[in-house]
Amino acid sequence: MSEDCLFCKIIKGEITAQKIYEDDQLLAFWDISPQAPKHFLVIPKKHVNGPGDLSAADDGIIGALVRRGAELGAEQGITDCRLVMNNGAAAGQTVFHLHMHVLGGRTLTWPPG
Ligand code: AMP
Ligand code: ZN
């Protein structure tokens, strides 16, 4: 846990979020500023700043995070979905607790810009 981390506060229940899924390792909740008709985030409960700060010991958690993200997308009606992780401020990361965006419900163009 990180004291001043927004997503750690959501994990601890200090800030509310619209949760979709939770287990001992992962939490999924709807994004507060959706960029598609369906847009949620999947985060590890362990605080990691971002993809660039992962260690080999985290491989299992991240595998589960990606697998559950796609499964939850399908459960939410977006079998076709985009799974995104922004790594660093210049890449668009604004919350420095690793998270994967799951977006769908409209046609998503590529490249994203
Ligand atoms: P990123 O820009 O990749 O760091 O993504 C951070 C995401 O967190 C953005 O899409 C925000 O809309 C979302 N976000 C920020 N605060 C909250 C919150 N309190 N509850 C849900 N989503 C949030
Ligand atoms: Zn955190």
PDB file of C-alpha atoms and ligand atoms in Angstrom:
ATOM      1  CA  MET A   1       0.000   0.000   0.000  1.00  0.00           C
ATOM      2  CA  SER A   2       1.090   3.546  -0.705  1.00  0.00           C
ATOM      3  CA  GLU A   3      -0.224   6.300   1.586  1.00  0.00           C
ATOM      4  CA  ASP A   4      -1.074   8.906  -1.024  1.00  0.00           C
ATOM      5  CA  CYS A   5      -2.095   6.605  -3.856  1.00  0.00           C
ATOM      6  CA  LEU A   6      -5.643   7.085  -5.158  1.00  0.00           C
ATOM      7  CA  PHE A   7      -6.079   3.454  -6.168  1.00  0.00           C
ATOM      8  CA  CYS A   8      -4.672   2.159  -2.865  1.00  0.00           C
ATOM      9  CA  LYS A   9      -7.358   4.312  -1.201  1.00  0.00           C
ATOM     10  CA  ILE A  10      -9.998   2.640  -3.379  1.00  0.00           C
ATOM     11  CA  ILE A  11      -8.618  -0.783  -2.373  1.00  0.00           C
ATOM     12  CA  LYS A  12      -8.778   0.230   1.311  1.00  0.00           C
ATOM     13  CA  GLY A  13     -12.309   1.588   0.889  1.00  0.00           C
ATOM     14  CA  GLU A  14     -11.307   5.156   1.763  1.00  0.00           C
ATOM     15  CA  ILE A  15     -12.580   6.313  -1.633  1.00  0.00           C
ATOM     16  CA  THR A  16     -15.610   4.681  -3.202  1.00  0.00           C
ATOM     17  CA  ALA A  17     -15.629   3.178  -6.668  1.00  0.00           C
ATOM     18  CA  GLN A  18     -18.183   1.224  -8.642  1.00  0.00           C
ATOM     19  CA  LYS A  19     -16.619  -2.199  -8.216  1.00  0.00           C
ATOM     20  CA  ILE A  20     -17.150  -4.959 -10.766  1.00  0.00           C
ATOM     21  CA  TYR A  21     -14.898  -7.692  -9.381  1.00  0.00           C
ATOM     22  CA  GLU A  22     -12.596  -8.334  -6.453  1.00  0.00           C
ATOM     23  CA  ASP A  23     -10.432 -11.211  -5.286  1.00  0.00           C
ATOM     24  CA  ASP A  24      -7.387 -11.475  -3.045  1.00  0.00           C
ATOM     25  CA  GLN A  25      -5.066 -10.101  -5.743  1.00  0.00           C
ATOM     26  CA  LEU A  26      -7.174  -7.948  -8.081  1.00  0.00           C
ATOM     27  CA  LEU A  27      -9.853  -5.261  -8.126  1.00  0.00           C
ATOM     28  CA  ALA A  28     -11.890  -4.066 -11.127  1.00  0.00           C
ATOM     29  CA  PHE A  29     -14.066  -0.945 -11.160  1.00  0.00           C
ATOM     30  CA  TRP A  30     -15.685   1.408 -13.663  1.00  0.00           C
ATOM     31  CA  ASP A  31     -13.571   4.313 -14.865  1.00  0.00           C
ATOM     32  CA  ILE A  32     -14.872   7.644 -13.538  1.00  0.00           C
ATOM     33  CA  SER A  33     -14.282   9.302 -16.919  1.00  0.00           C
ATOM     34  CA  PRO A  34     -15.217   6.670 -19.502  1.00  0.00           C
ATOM     35  CA  GLN A  35     -13.679   6.915 -22.967  1.00  0.00           C
ATOM     36  CA  ALA A  36     -16.032   4.304 -24.450  1.00  0.00           C
ATOM     37  CA  PRO A  37     -19.544   3.020 -23.648  1.00  0.00           C
ATOM     38  CA  LYS A  38     -17.908   0.359 -21.443  1.00  0.00           C
ATOM     39  CA  HIS A  39     -14.648   1.360 -19.732  1.00  0.00           C
ATOM     40  CA  PHE A  40     -13.318  -0.192 -16.564  1.00  0.00           C
ATOM     41  CA  LEU A  41      -9.961  -0.614 -14.864  1.00  0.00           C
ATOM     42  CA  VAL A  42      -8.332  -3.730 -13.453  1.00  0.00           C
ATOM     43  CA  ILE A  43      -5.656  -3.181 -10.816  1.00  0.00           C
ATOM     44  CA  PRO A  44      -3.454  -5.377  -8.650  1.00  0.00           C
ATOM     45  CA  LYS A  45      -4.037  -4.911  -4.915  1.00  0.00           C
ATOM     46  CA  LYS A  46      -0.265  -4.791  -4.535  1.00  0.00           C
ATOM     47  CA  HIS A  47       0.981  -1.255  -5.152  1.00  0.00           C
ATOM     48  CA  VAL A  48       3.254  -1.106  -8.204  1.00  0.00           C
ATOM     49  CA  ASN A  49       3.806   2.315  -9.809  1.00  0.00           C
ATOM     50  CA  GLY A  50       3.378   1.029 -13.335  1.00  0.00           C
ATOM     51  CA  PRO A  51       4.439  -1.596 -15.870  1.00  0.00           C
ATOM     52  CA  GLY A  52       8.021  -0.329 -15.767  1.00  0.00           C
ATOM     53  CA  ASP A  53       8.270  -1.165 -12.070  1.00  0.00           C
ATOM     54  CA  LEU A  54       7.198  -4.794 -12.248  1.00  0.00           C
ATOM     55  CA  SER A  55       9.499  -7.574 -11.127  1.00  0.00           C
ATOM     56  CA  ALA A  56       9.534 -11.218 -12.183  1.00  0.00           C
ATOM     57  CA  ALA A  57       7.750 -12.051  -8.923  1.00  0.00           C
ATOM     58  CA  ASP A  58       4.717 -10.124 -10.259  1.00  0.00           C
ATOM     59  CA  ASP A  59       4.360 -12.213 -13.434  1.00  0.00           C
ATOM     60  CA  GLY A  60       1.585 -14.362 -11.972  1.00  0.00           C
ATOM     61  CA  ILE A  61      -0.472 -11.364 -10.835  1.00  0.00           C
ATOM     62  CA  ILE A  62      -0.183  -9.641 -14.203  1.00  0.00           C
ATOM     63  CA  GLY A  63      -1.103 -12.813 -16.064  1.00  0.00           C
ATOM     64  CA  ALA A  64      -4.221 -13.069 -13.906  1.00  0.00           C
ATOM     65  CA  LEU A  65      -4.943  -9.367 -14.400  1.00  0.00           C
ATOM     66  CA  VAL A  66      -4.912  -9.666 -18.202  1.00  0.00           C
ATOM     67  CA  ARG A  67      -6.886 -12.913 -18.217  1.00  0.00           C
ATOM     68  CA  ARG A  68      -9.518 -11.596 -15.793  1.00  0.00           C
ATOM     69  CA  GLY A  69      -9.707  -8.295 -17.688  1.00  0.00           C
ATOM     70  CA  ALA A  70     -10.669 -10.072 -20.900  1.00  0.00           C
ATOM     71  CA  GLU A  71     -13.063 -12.405 -19.045  1.00  0.00           C
ATOM     72  CA  LEU A  72     -14.745  -9.477 -17.282  1.00  0.00           C
ATOM     73  CA  GLY A  73     -15.003  -7.662 -20.613  1.00  0.00           C
ATOM     74  CA  ALA A  74     -16.852 -10.637 -22.066  1.00  0.00           C
ATOM     75  CA  GLU A  75     -19.110 -10.752 -18.980  1.00  0.00           C
ATOM     76  CA  GLN A  76     -19.885  -7.059 -19.514  1.00  0.00           C
ATOM     77  CA  GLY A  77     -20.797  -7.660 -23.162  1.00  0.00           C
ATOM     78  CA  ILE A  78     -17.538  -6.522 -24.743  1.00  0.00           C
ATOM     79  CA  THR A  79     -15.881  -9.715 -25.942  1.00  0.00           C
ATOM     80  CA  ASP A  80     -14.114  -7.420 -28.420  1.00  0.00           C
ATOM     81  CA  CYS A  81     -12.285  -4.961 -26.212  1.00  0.00           C
ATOM     82  CA  ARG A  82      -9.080  -2.999 -25.961  1.00  0.00           C
ATOM     83  CA  LEU A  83      -6.754  -3.698 -23.032  1.00  0.00           C
ATOM     84  CA  VAL A  84      -4.412  -0.769 -22.389  1.00  0.00           C
ATOM     85  CA  MET A  85      -1.688   0.053 -19.892  1.00  0.00           C
ATOM     86  CA  ASN A  86      -0.118   3.502 -20.006  1.00  0.00           C
ATOM     87  CA  ASN A  87       3.480   3.438 -18.805  1.00  0.00           C
ATOM     88  CA  GLY A  88       4.737   6.872 -17.730  1.00  0.00           C
ATOM     89  CA  ALA A  89       3.375  10.410 -17.886  1.00  0.00           C
ATOM     90  CA  ALA A  90       4.320  11.049 -21.527  1.00  0.00           C
ATOM     91  CA  ALA A  91       2.384   7.910 -22.456  1.00  0.00           C
ATOM     92  CA  GLY A  92      -0.723   9.221 -20.708  1.00  0.00           C
ATOM     93  CA  GLN A  93      -0.347   7.676 -17.246  1.00  0.00           C
ATOM     94  CA  THR A  94      -1.940   9.927 -14.635  1.00  0.00           C
ATOM     95  CA  VAL A  95      -2.418   7.493 -11.741  1.00  0.00           C
ATOM     96  CA  PHE A  96       0.801   5.830 -10.653  1.00  0.00           C
ATOM     97  CA  HIS A  97      -0.680   2.564  -9.440  1.00  0.00           C
ATOM     98  CA  LEU A  98      -0.519  -0.001 -12.230  1.00  0.00           C
ATOM     99  CA  HIS A  99      -3.850  -0.423 -13.989  1.00  0.00           C
ATOM    100  CA  MET A 100      -5.183  -1.908 -17.173  1.00  0.00           C
ATOM    101  CA  HIS A 101      -7.967  -0.126 -19.014  1.00  0.00           C
ATOM    102  CA  VAL A 102     -10.618  -2.348 -20.605  1.00  0.00           C
ATOM    103  CA  LEU A 103     -12.612  -0.454 -23.226  1.00  0.00           C
ATOM    104  CA  GLY A 104     -15.328  -1.449 -25.663  1.00  0.00           C
ATOM    105  CA  GLY A 105     -18.865  -0.939 -26.842  1.00  0.00           C
ATOM    106  CA  ARG A 106     -17.946   1.126 -29.872  1.00  0.00           C
ATOM    107  CA  THR A 107     -15.628   0.672 -32.827  1.00  0.00           C
ATOM    108  CA  LEU A 108     -12.114   1.475 -31.624  1.00  0.00           C
ATOM    109  CA  THR A 109      -9.742   2.830 -34.216  1.00  0.00           C
ATOM    110  CA  TRP A 110      -6.019   2.167 -34.389  1.00  0.00           C
ATOM    111  CA  PRO A 111      -3.591   3.862 -33.886  1.00  0.00           C
ATOM    112  CA  PRO A 112      -5.132   5.636 -30.883  1.00  0.00           C
ATOM    113  CA  GLY A 113      -3.242   8.946 -31.450  1.00  0.00           C
TER     114      GLY A 113
HETATM  115  P1  AMP B   1      -4.188   6.627 -16.754  1.00  0.00           P
HETATM  116  O1  AMP B   1      -4.356   7.946 -17.461  1.00  0.00           O
HETATM  117  O2  AMP B   1      -3.788   5.498 -17.658  1.00  0.00           O
HETATM  118  O3  AMP B   1      -3.269   6.766 -15.547  1.00  0.00           O
HETATM  119  O4  AMP B   1      -5.614   6.217 -16.234  1.00  0.00           O
HETATM  120  C1  AMP B   1      -6.137   6.615 -15.004  1.00  0.00           C
HETATM  121  C2  AMP B   1      -7.622   6.444 -15.088  1.00  0.00           C
HETATM  122  O5  AMP B   1      -8.150   6.485 -13.797  1.00  0.00           O
HETATM  123  C3  AMP B   1      -8.325   7.513 -15.913  1.00  0.00           C
HETATM  124  O6  AMP B   1      -9.016   6.911 -17.006  1.00  0.00           O
HETATM  125  C4  AMP B   1      -9.268   8.161 -14.909  1.00  0.00           C
HETATM  126  O7  AMP B   1     -10.510   8.552 -15.484  1.00  0.00           O
HETATM  127  C5  AMP B   1      -9.423   7.060 -13.880  1.00  0.00           C
HETATM  128  N1  AMP B   1      -9.798   7.502 -12.538  1.00  0.00           N
HETATM  129  C6  AMP B   1      -9.242   8.526 -11.840  1.00  0.00           C
HETATM  130  N2  AMP B   1      -9.825   8.620 -10.632  1.00  0.00           N
HETATM  131  C7  AMP B   1     -10.765   7.634 -10.567  1.00  0.00           C
HETATM  132  C8  AMP B   1     -11.698   7.218  -9.585  1.00  0.00           C
HETATM  133  N3  AMP B   1     -11.802   7.842  -8.389  1.00  0.00           N
HETATM  134  N4  AMP B   1     -12.511   6.176  -9.861  1.00  0.00           N
HETATM  135  C9  AMP B   1     -12.437   5.566 -11.060  1.00  0.00           C
HETATM  136  N5  AMP B   1     -11.563   5.900 -12.032  1.00  0.00           N
HETATM  137  C10 AMP B   1     -10.744   6.926 -11.793  1.00  0.00           C
HETATM  138 ZN    ZN B   2      -1.364   2.282  -5.006  1.00  0.00          ZN
END
